XYZ file of C-alpha atoms in Angstrom:
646
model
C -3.246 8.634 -26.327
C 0.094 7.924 -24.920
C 1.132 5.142 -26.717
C 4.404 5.200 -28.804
C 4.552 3.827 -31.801
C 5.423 -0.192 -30.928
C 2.261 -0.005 -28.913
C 0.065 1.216 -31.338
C 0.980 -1.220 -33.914
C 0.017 -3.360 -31.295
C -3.125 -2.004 -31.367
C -3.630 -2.517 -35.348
C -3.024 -6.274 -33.982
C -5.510 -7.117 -32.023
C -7.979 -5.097 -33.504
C -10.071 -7.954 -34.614
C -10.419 -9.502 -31.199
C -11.157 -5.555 -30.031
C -14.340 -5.676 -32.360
C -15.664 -9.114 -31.069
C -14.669 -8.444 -27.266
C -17.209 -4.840 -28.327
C -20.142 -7.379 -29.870
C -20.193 -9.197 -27.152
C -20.829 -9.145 -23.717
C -18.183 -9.709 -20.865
C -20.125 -9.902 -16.888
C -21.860 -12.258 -14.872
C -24.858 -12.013 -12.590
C -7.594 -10.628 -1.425
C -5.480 -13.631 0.156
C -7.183 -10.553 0.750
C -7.135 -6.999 0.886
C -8.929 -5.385 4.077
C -10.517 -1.786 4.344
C -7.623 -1.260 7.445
C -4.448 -3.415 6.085
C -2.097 -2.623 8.285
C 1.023 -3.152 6.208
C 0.197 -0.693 4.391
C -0.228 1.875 6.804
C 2.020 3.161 9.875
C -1.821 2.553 12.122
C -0.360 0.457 15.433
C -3.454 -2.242 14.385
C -3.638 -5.420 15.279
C -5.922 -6.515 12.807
C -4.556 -9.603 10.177
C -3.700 -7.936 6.741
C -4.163 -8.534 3.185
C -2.709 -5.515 0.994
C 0.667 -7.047 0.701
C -1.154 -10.986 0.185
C -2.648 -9.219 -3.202
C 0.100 -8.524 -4.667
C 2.576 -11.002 -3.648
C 0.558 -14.396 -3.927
C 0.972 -17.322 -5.609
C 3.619 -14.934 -8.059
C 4.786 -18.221 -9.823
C 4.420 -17.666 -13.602
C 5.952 -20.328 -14.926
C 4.359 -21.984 -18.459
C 3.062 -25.170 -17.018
C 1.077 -22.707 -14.234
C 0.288 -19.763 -17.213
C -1.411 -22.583 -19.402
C -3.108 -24.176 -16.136
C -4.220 -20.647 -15.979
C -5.440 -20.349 -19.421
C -7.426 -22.951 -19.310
C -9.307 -21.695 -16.565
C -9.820 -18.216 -17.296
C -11.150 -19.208 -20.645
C -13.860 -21.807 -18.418
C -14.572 -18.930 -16.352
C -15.491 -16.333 -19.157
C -17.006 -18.557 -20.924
C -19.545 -19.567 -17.556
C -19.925 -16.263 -16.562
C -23.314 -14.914 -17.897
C -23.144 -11.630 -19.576
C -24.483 -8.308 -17.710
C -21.700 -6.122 -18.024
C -21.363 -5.401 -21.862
C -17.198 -5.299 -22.416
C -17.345 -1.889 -23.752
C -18.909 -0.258 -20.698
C -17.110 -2.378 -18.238
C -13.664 -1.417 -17.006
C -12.009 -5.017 -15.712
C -9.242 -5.351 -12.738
C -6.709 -8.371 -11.849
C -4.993 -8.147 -8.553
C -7.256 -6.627 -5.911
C -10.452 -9.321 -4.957
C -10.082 -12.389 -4.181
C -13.334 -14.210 -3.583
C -16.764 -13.270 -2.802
C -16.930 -9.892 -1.094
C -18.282 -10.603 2.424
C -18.917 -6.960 3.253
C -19.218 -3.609 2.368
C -18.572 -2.198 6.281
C -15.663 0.262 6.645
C -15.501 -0.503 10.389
C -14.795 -4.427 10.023
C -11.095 -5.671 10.951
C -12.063 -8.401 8.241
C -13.154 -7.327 5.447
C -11.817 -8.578 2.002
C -13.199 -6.029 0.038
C -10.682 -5.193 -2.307
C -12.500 -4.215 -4.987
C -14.320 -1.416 -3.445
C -12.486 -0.859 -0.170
C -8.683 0.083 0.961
C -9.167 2.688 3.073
C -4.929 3.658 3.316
C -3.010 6.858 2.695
C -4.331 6.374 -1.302
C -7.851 5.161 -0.511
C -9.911 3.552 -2.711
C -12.713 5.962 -3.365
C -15.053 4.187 -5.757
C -17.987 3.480 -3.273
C -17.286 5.494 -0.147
C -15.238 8.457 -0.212
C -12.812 10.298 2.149
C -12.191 13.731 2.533
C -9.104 14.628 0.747
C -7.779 12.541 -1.995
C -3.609 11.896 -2.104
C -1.640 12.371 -5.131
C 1.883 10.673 -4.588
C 3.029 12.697 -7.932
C 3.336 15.435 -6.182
C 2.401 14.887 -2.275
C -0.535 16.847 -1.932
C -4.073 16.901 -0.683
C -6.736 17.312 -3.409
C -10.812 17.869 -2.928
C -13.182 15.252 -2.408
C -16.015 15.432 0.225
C -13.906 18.888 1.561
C -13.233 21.994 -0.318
C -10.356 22.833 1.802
C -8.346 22.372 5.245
C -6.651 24.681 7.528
C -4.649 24.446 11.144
C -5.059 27.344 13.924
C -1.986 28.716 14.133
C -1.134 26.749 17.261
C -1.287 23.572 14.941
C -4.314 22.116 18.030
C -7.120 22.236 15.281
C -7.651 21.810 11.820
C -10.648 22.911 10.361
C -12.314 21.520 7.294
C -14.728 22.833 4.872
C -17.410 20.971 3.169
C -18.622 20.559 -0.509
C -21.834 21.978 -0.452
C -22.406 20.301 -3.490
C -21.977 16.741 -1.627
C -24.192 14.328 -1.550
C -25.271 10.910 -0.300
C -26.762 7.887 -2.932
C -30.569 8.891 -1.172
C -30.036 12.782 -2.160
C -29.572 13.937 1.290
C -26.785 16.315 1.786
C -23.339 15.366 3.183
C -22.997 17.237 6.402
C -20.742 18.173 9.224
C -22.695 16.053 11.447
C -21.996 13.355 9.246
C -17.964 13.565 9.794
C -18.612 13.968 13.636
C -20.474 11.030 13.830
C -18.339 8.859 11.484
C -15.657 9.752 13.989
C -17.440 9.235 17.088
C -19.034 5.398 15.906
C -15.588 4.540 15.113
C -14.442 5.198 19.034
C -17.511 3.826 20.085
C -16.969 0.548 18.638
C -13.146 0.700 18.955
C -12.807 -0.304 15.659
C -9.546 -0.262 14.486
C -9.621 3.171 13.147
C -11.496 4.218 16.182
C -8.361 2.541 18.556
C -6.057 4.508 16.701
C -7.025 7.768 15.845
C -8.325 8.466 19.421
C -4.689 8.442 20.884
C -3.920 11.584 18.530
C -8.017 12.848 17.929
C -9.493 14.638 21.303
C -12.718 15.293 19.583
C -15.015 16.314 15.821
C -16.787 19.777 16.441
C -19.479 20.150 13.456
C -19.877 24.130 13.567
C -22.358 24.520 10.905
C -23.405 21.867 8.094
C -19.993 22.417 5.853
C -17.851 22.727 8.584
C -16.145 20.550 10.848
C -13.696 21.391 13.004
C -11.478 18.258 13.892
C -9.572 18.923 17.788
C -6.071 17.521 18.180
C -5.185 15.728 21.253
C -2.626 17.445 23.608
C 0.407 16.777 25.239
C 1.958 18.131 29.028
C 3.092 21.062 26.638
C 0.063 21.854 25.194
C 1.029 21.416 21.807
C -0.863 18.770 19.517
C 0.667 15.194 20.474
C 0.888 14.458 16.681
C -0.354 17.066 13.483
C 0.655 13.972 10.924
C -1.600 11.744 11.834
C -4.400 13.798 12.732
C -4.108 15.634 9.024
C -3.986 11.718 7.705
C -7.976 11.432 8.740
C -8.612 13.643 5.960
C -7.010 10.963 3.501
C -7.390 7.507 5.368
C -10.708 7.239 6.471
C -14.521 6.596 5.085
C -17.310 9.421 5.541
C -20.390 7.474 6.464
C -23.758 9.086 6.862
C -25.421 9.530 10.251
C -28.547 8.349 9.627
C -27.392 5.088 8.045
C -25.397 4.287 10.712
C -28.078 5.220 13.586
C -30.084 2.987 11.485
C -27.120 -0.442 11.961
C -26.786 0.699 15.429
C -30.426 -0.051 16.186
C -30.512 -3.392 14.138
C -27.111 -4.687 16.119
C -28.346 -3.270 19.734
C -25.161 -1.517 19.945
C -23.408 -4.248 20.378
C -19.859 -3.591 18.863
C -19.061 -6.869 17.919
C -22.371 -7.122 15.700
C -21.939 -3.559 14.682
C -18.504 -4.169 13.590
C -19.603 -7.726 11.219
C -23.118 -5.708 10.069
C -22.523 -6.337 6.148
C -23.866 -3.044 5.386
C -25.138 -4.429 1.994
C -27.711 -1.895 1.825
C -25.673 1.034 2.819
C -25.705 4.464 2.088
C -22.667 5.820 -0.095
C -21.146 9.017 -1.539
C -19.199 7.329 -4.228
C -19.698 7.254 -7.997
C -20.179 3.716 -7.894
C -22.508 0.744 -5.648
C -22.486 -2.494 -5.834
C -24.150 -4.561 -8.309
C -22.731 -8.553 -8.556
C -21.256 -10.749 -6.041
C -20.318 -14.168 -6.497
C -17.459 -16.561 -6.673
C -16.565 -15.700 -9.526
C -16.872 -11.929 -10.441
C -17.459 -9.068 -8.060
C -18.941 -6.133 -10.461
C -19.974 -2.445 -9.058
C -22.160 -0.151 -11.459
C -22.234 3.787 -11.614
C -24.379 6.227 -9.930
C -25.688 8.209 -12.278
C -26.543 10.960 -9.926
C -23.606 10.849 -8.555
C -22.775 13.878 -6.994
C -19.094 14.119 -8.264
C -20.582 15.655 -11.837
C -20.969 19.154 -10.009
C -19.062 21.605 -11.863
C -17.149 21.926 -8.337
C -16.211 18.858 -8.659
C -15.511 16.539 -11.670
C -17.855 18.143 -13.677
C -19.077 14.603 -15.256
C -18.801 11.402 -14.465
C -16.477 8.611 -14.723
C -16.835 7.132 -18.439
C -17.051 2.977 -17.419
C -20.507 1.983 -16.322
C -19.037 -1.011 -14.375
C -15.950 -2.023 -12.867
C -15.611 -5.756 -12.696
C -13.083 -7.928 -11.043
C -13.091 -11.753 -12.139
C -11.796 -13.975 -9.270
C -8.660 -15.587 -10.563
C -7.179 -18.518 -9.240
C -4.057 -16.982 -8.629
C -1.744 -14.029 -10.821
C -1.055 -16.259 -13.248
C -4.580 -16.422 -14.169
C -4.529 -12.704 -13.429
C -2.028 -12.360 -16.321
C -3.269 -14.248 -18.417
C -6.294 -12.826 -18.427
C -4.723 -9.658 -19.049
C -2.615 -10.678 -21.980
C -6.104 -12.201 -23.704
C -7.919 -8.518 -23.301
C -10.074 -10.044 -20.599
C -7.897 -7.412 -17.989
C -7.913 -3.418 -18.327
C -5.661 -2.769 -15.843
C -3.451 -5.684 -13.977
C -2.010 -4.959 -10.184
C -0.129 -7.983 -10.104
C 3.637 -8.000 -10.114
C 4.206 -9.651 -13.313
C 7.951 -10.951 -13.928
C 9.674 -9.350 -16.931
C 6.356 -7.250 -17.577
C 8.337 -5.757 -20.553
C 8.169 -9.002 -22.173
C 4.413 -8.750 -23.061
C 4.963 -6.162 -25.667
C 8.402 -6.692 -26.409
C 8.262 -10.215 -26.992
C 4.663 -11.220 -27.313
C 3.674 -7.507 -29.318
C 0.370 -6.828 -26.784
C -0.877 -3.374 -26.476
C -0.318 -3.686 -22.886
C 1.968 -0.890 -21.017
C 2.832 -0.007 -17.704
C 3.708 3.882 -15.790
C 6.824 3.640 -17.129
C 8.201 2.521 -20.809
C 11.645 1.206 -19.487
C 12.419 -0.706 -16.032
C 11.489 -0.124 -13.174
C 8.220 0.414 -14.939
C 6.640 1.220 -12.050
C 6.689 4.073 -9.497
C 8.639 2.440 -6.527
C 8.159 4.105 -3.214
C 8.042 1.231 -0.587
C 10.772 -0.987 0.779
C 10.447 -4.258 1.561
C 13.273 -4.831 4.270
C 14.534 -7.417 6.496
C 14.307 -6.949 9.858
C 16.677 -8.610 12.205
C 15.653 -9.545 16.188
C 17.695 -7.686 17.942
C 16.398 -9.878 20.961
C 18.636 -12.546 19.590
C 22.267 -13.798 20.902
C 24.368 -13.059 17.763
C 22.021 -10.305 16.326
C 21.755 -8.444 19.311
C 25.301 -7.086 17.862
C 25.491 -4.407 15.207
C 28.623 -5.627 13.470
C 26.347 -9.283 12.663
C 23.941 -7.192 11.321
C 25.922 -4.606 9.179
C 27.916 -7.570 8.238
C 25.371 -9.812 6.644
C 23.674 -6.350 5.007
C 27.212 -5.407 3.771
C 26.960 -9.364 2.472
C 23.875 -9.377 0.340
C 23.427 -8.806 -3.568
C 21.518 -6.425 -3.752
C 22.073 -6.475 -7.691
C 20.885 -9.751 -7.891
C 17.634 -9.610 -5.612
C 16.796 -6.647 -8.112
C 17.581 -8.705 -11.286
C 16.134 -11.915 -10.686
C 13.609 -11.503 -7.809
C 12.410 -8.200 -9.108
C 13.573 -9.122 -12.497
C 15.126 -5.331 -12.856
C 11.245 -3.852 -11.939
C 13.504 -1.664 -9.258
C 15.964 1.084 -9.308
C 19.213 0.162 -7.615
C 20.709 1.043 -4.375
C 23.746 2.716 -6.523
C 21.021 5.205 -8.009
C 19.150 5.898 -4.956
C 21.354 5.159 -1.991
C 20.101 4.045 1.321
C 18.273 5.937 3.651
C 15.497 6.066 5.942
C 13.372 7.357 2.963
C 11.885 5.857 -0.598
C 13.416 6.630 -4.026
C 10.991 9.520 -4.856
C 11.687 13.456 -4.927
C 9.558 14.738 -2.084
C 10.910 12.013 0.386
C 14.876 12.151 -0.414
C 14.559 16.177 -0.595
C 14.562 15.605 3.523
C 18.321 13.865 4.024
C 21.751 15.253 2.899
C 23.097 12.323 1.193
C 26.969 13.823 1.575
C 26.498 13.538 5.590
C 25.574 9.684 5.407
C 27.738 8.689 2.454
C 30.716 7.295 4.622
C 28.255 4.895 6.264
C 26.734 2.922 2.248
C 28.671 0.255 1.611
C 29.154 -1.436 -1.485
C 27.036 -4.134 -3.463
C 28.416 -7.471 -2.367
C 30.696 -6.366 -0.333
C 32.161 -9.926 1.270
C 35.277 -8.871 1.768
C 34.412 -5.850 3.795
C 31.884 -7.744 5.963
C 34.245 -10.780 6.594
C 36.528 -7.594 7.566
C 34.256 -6.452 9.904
C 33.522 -9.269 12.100
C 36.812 -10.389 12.072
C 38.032 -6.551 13.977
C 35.132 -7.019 16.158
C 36.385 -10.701 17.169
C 33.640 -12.354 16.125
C 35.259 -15.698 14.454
C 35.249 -19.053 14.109
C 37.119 -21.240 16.689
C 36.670 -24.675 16.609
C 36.902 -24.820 12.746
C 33.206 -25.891 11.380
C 32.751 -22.625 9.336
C 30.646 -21.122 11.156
C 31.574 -18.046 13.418
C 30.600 -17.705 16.961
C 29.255 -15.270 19.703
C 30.166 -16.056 23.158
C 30.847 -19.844 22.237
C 27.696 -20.525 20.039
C 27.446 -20.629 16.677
C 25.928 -17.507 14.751
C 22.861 -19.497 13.177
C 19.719 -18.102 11.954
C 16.310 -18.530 10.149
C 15.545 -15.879 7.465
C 11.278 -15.810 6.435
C 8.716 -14.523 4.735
C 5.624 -16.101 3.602
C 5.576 -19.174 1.236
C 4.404 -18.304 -2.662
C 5.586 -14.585 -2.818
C 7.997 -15.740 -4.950
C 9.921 -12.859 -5.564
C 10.292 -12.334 -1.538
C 11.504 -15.861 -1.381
C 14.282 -15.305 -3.736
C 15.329 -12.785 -1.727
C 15.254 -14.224 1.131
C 17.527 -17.400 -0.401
C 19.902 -14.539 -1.417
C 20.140 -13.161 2.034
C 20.884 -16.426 3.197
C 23.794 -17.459 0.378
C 24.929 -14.297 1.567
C 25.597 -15.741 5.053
C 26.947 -19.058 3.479
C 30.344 -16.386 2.365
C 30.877 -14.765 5.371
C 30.764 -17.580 8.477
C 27.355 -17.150 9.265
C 24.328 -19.890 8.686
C 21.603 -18.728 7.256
C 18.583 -21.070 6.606
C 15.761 -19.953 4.824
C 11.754 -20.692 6.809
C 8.929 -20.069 4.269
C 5.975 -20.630 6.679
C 2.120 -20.373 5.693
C 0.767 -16.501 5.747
C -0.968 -17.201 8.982
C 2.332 -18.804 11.156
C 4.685 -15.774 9.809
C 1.779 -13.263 10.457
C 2.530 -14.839 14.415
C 5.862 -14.920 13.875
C 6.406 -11.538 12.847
C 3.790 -9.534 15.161
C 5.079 -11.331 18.277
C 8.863 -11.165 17.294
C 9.408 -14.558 17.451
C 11.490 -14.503 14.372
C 15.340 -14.459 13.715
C 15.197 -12.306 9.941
C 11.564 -11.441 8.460
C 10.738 -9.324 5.435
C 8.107 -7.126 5.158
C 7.583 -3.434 3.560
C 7.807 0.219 4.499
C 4.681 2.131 4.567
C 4.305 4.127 0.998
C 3.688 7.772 -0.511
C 1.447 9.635 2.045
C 0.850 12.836 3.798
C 2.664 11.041 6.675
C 5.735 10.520 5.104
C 8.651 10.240 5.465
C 7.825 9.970 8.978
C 5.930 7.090 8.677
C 8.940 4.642 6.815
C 11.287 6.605 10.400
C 8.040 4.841 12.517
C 8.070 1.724 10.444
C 11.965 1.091 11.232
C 11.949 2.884 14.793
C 9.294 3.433 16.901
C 8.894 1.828 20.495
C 5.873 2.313 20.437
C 4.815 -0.186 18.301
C 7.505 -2.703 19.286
C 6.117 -2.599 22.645
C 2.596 -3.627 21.192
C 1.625 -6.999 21.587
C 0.631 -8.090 18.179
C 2.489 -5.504 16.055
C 1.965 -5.107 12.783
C 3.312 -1.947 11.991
C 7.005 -1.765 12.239
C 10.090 -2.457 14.217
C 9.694 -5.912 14.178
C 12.540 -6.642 15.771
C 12.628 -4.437 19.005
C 15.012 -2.066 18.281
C 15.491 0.640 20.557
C 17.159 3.816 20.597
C 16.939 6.643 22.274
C 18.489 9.236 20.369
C 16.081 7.581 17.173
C 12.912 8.110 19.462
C 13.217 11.658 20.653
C 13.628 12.734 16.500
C 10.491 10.905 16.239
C 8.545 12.775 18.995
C 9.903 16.263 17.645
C 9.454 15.969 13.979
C 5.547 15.721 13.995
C 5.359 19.464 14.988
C 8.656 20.754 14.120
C 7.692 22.647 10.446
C 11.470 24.548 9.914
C 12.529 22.200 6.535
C 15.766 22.437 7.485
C 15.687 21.527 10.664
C 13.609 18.288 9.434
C 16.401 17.583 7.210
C 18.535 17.254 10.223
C 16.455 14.711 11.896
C 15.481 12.989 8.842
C 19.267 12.737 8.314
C 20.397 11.697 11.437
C 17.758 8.649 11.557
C 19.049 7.621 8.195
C 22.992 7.705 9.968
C 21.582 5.100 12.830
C 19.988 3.125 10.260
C 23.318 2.660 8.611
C 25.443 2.860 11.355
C 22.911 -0.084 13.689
C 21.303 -2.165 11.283
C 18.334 -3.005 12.890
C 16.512 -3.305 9.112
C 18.055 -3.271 5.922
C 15.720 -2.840 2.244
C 16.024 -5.104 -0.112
C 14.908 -3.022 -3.371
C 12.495 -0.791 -3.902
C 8.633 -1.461 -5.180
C 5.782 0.220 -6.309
C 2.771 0.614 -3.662
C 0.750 -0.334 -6.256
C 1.634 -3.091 -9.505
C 0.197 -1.198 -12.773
C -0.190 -2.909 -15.776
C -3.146 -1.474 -18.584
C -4.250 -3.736 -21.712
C -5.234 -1.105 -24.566
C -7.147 -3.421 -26.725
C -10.735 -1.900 -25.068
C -9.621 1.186 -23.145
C -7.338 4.037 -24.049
C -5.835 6.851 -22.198
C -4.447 5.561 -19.307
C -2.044 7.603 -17.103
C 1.392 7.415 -18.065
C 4.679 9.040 -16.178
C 5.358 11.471 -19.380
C 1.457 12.566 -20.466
C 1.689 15.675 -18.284
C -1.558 14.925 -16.410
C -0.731 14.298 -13.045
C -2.660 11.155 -11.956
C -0.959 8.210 -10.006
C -0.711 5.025 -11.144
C -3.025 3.818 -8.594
C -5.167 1.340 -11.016
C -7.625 4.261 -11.618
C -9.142 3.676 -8.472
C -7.397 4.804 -5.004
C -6.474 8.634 -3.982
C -6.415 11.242 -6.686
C -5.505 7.722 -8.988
C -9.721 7.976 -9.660
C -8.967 10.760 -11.813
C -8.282 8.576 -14.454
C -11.570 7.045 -15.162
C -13.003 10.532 -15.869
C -10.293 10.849 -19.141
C -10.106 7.224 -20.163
C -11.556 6.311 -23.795
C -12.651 3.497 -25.884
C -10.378 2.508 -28.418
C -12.238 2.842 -31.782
């Protein structure tokens, strides 16, 4: 067990309500998170998401809301019914948020976050991928494949099965499989289908473990992008051939009914199916032939019997919930997390002992419209970035659950090891600017003329006053703070900054159509894909040219110089060559503005209540295994090693 010693007298604490939670029983009979969310991804969808809805909704903790909350989680236990005994049920907070409506890794609107987020750490409890990704350490681990391998011309990659794979009837996982999991996607166009087909020529099953997967080519020859075809191994869903013959027939081939098919009675790989489905707990049970208990493989399998998810209200339910026991393990961003064992003495912990607490590797930024009089000028833009306190967005909007910009200083890359190991700091250093820094921005604008002539406050561009909206989403509270920062930030240096804190759905428009002044929204996380993906997120004309982007450059930035380093790095494999490019787009990201971060954040919240289940991955237990809630990428590790607490 991991737990130092203020936890563990935690423990002795709640012992008693450990021993009646084990009597009993616990069951019953995201926003939304989607199987293809494109925030979280660098896919050019342009599908509605729901990844970043689960963890930033209705974030408002205050007491009146937590005892609302407490209230109702305590009606909600109590109405629930009772199949999932506590002490072989494993419970989430944070990832479903009603009544699963399918179970169909082809839908565009699915909100099956329970089972289903098939990203760069995919959730692998039901169906599985390929390759699981570790973010610890960057790298590729078995799952349905034994191993993967390029031709030396980098225009196929080859991938070797598990022999000892199989599906929930028996039947053996097979190349054919892979192919035609591929090929229905394209069919259908799905949005998996849409996207991997620009960089995916064709699936070649050569024998029944091996698949040979057949980059598309450029005018050179060479394979228009390696990345993303190696990020099929990760991202996407292995469905069985017969199964999905068997929904073609039902639905006629028609796409659109193939694409809403339910799949309720599908065919899976996973270690777990579903069992319960209601409004108010979503429950899947183990497969106790599961596959995964090879000795190839895990060798056993996972210890829960069930992994429920209660459908909360909103986080604060969430967290209450977890604070009574009635949560294993919380992915809610929870505001001075260190509180509930500091303060309140719960056994509860998170991947870290001390702030941030979690392992940060996105960046929510803001992204200015370059389209825009007034922010169509790079001094506007460095100026109100130069502006903003940062300090502050981290200490009260993040309430210190980020590291600061004056430990990891900006770049076009997150705060861990294997993305900053790819830019020379020293070369870009002359380009940070302080935290705060009003005097240097007022500085700024004033050398590049840009001042305020008739007296109002207010500086102007060509005769009109520089005046702007800055949004995100109404109820993610801790974006909204940030947001109001950004915009007292204005306030000191001439410029007029009014916060907009539309419904989801009218900044989802806003923001995909650029028809926005300032938005937030985050970088892409850990993947086999990055850092390339975060240079994408903040560069890429492709996807500005899209029209309903959800995957970066929000504000139609352009640059040449930006977009040729993004064509070449994808087969360029010299490291330090990379580290030139990867440096050089963190100089014009500086240097142009065209997105600033605001802090850094985990992927993934993780918080784990000990008062049921023990053995939890921790950053210092020397195992390996993400923080990923026990449940996406090599994450699933976890539920093979976790214990009851006796």
């Amino acid at each position: 067990m991991k737990k130092n010693l203020r936890k563990v007298m935690s423990l002795l604490c709640v012992s008693a309500m450990t021993l009646s939670m084990l009597a009993g029983c616990g069951g019953g009979s995201d926003t939304t998170t989607t199987t293809e969310a494109p925030a979280a991804t660098e896919e050019a969808s342009t599908e509605a998401p729901a990844a970043e809805e689960t963890t930033e909704a209705a974030e408002e903790t205050t007491e009146e809301t937590t005892e609302e909350a407490a209230e109702e989680t305590t009606e909600t236990a109590s109405s629930d019914a009772d199949s999932t005994p506590r002490n072989e049920t494993l419970y989430e907070a944070g990832q479903q948020w009603g009544t699963i409506n399918d179970w169909n890794p082809m839908s565009a609107n699915s909100n099956n976050g329970l089972a289903m987020a098939a990203n760069e750490q995919s959730r692998v409890l039901v169906y599985e991928t390929l390759f699981m990704f570790n973010s610890l350490d960057g790298n590729l681990y078995p799952l349905l494949g034994t191993e993967y391998s390029w031709d030396d011309a980098q225009t196929e990659l080859t991938v070797k099965l598990n022999p000892d794979a199989k599906w929930s009837d028996g039947t053996q996982v097979t190349a054919e499989d892979v192919k035609y999991t591929y090929d229905t996607h394209v069919k259908y166009q799905s949005s998996t289908g849409a996207d991997y087909s620009t960089y995916i020529d064709s699936f070649e099953a050569v024998d029944d473990g091996t698949v040979v997967i057949k980059a598309k080519l450029g005018d050179d020859g060479k394979a228009v992008n390696p990345l993303k075809v190696t990020a099929f191994l990760n991202n996407v869903y292995i469905m069985q051939k017969a199964y999905l013959q068997t929904v073609e027939e039902r639905n006629g081939e028609d796409a659109d009914a193939v694409k809403q098919d339910t799949m309720e009675d599908m065919v899976h790989s996973g270690p777990y199916a579903p069992y319960i489905s209601n409004d108010q707990k979503a429950v899947i049970i183990r497969d106790d032939n599961y596959w995964g208990q090879a000795p190839s493989m895990w060798g056993k399998l996972p210890v829960p019997k069930y992994i429920a998810h209660t459908i909360y209200k909103d986080n604060a339910a969430g967290q209450v919930a977890l604070s009574q026991g009635e949560v294993d393990v919380c992915q809610q961003f929870i505001t001075d997390v260190q509180n509930l064992w500091l303060e309140d003495g719960l056994p509860i912990s998170t991947w870290l002992d001390d702030a941030p607490y979690g392992a940060c590797e996105v960046m929510p930024s803001m992204f200015f419209n370059v389209e825009r009089p007034g922010l169509d000028k790079k001094e506007v833009r460095r100026a109100i970035a130069m502006a903003v306190d940062y300090e502050q967005i981290i200490a009260s909007a993040m309430s210190g659950q980020s590291p600061t910009f004056a430990d990891y200083p900006r770049s076009v890359v997150g705060p861990t090891d294997g993305e900053r190991k790819y830019v020379d700091f020293d070369a870009i250093a002359d380009l940070q600017w302080d935290n705060a820094d009003v005097d240097g921005a007022n500085a700024l604008l004033d050398e590049a003329g840009i001042v305020d002539t008739d007296g109002d406050g207010i500086r102007e561009v060509d005769g009109t006053n520089l005046s702007f909206k800055a949004e995100c989403p109404t109820g993610w509270s801790d974006w909204n703070a940030s947001m109001e920062i950004v915009a007292a930030a204005g306030e000191k240096i001439g410029i007029d900054i009014q916060t907009y804190f539309p419904e989801a759905s009218s900044f989802y428009d806003d923001m995909t159509t650029c028809n926005f002044d300032i938005c937030m929204w985050s970088t892409p996380g850990a993947g086999v894909m990055n850092p390339y993906s975060k240079g994408m997120f903040y560069f890429s004309e492709e996807y500005a040219k899209l029209p309903s982007n959800w995957s970066g450059n929000f504000g139609h930035y352009m640059n040449d110089d930006a977009e040729a380093i993004l064509e070449a790095i994808p087969t360029e494999t010299d490291e330090a060559k990379l580290k030139e490019y990867y440096t050089e787009l963190s100089r014009i990201l500086l240097d142009e503005c065209p997105a600033v971060a605001l802090m850094y954040r985990p992927s993934l919240f993780y918080a784990v209540n000990e008062s049921v289940w023990t053995n939890y991955p921790a950053a210092d237990d020397g195992r390996n295994i993400p923080p990923t809630d026990c449940t996406d990428g090599y994450g699933i590790a976890a539920l093979y090693d976790l214990e009851l607490v006796q």
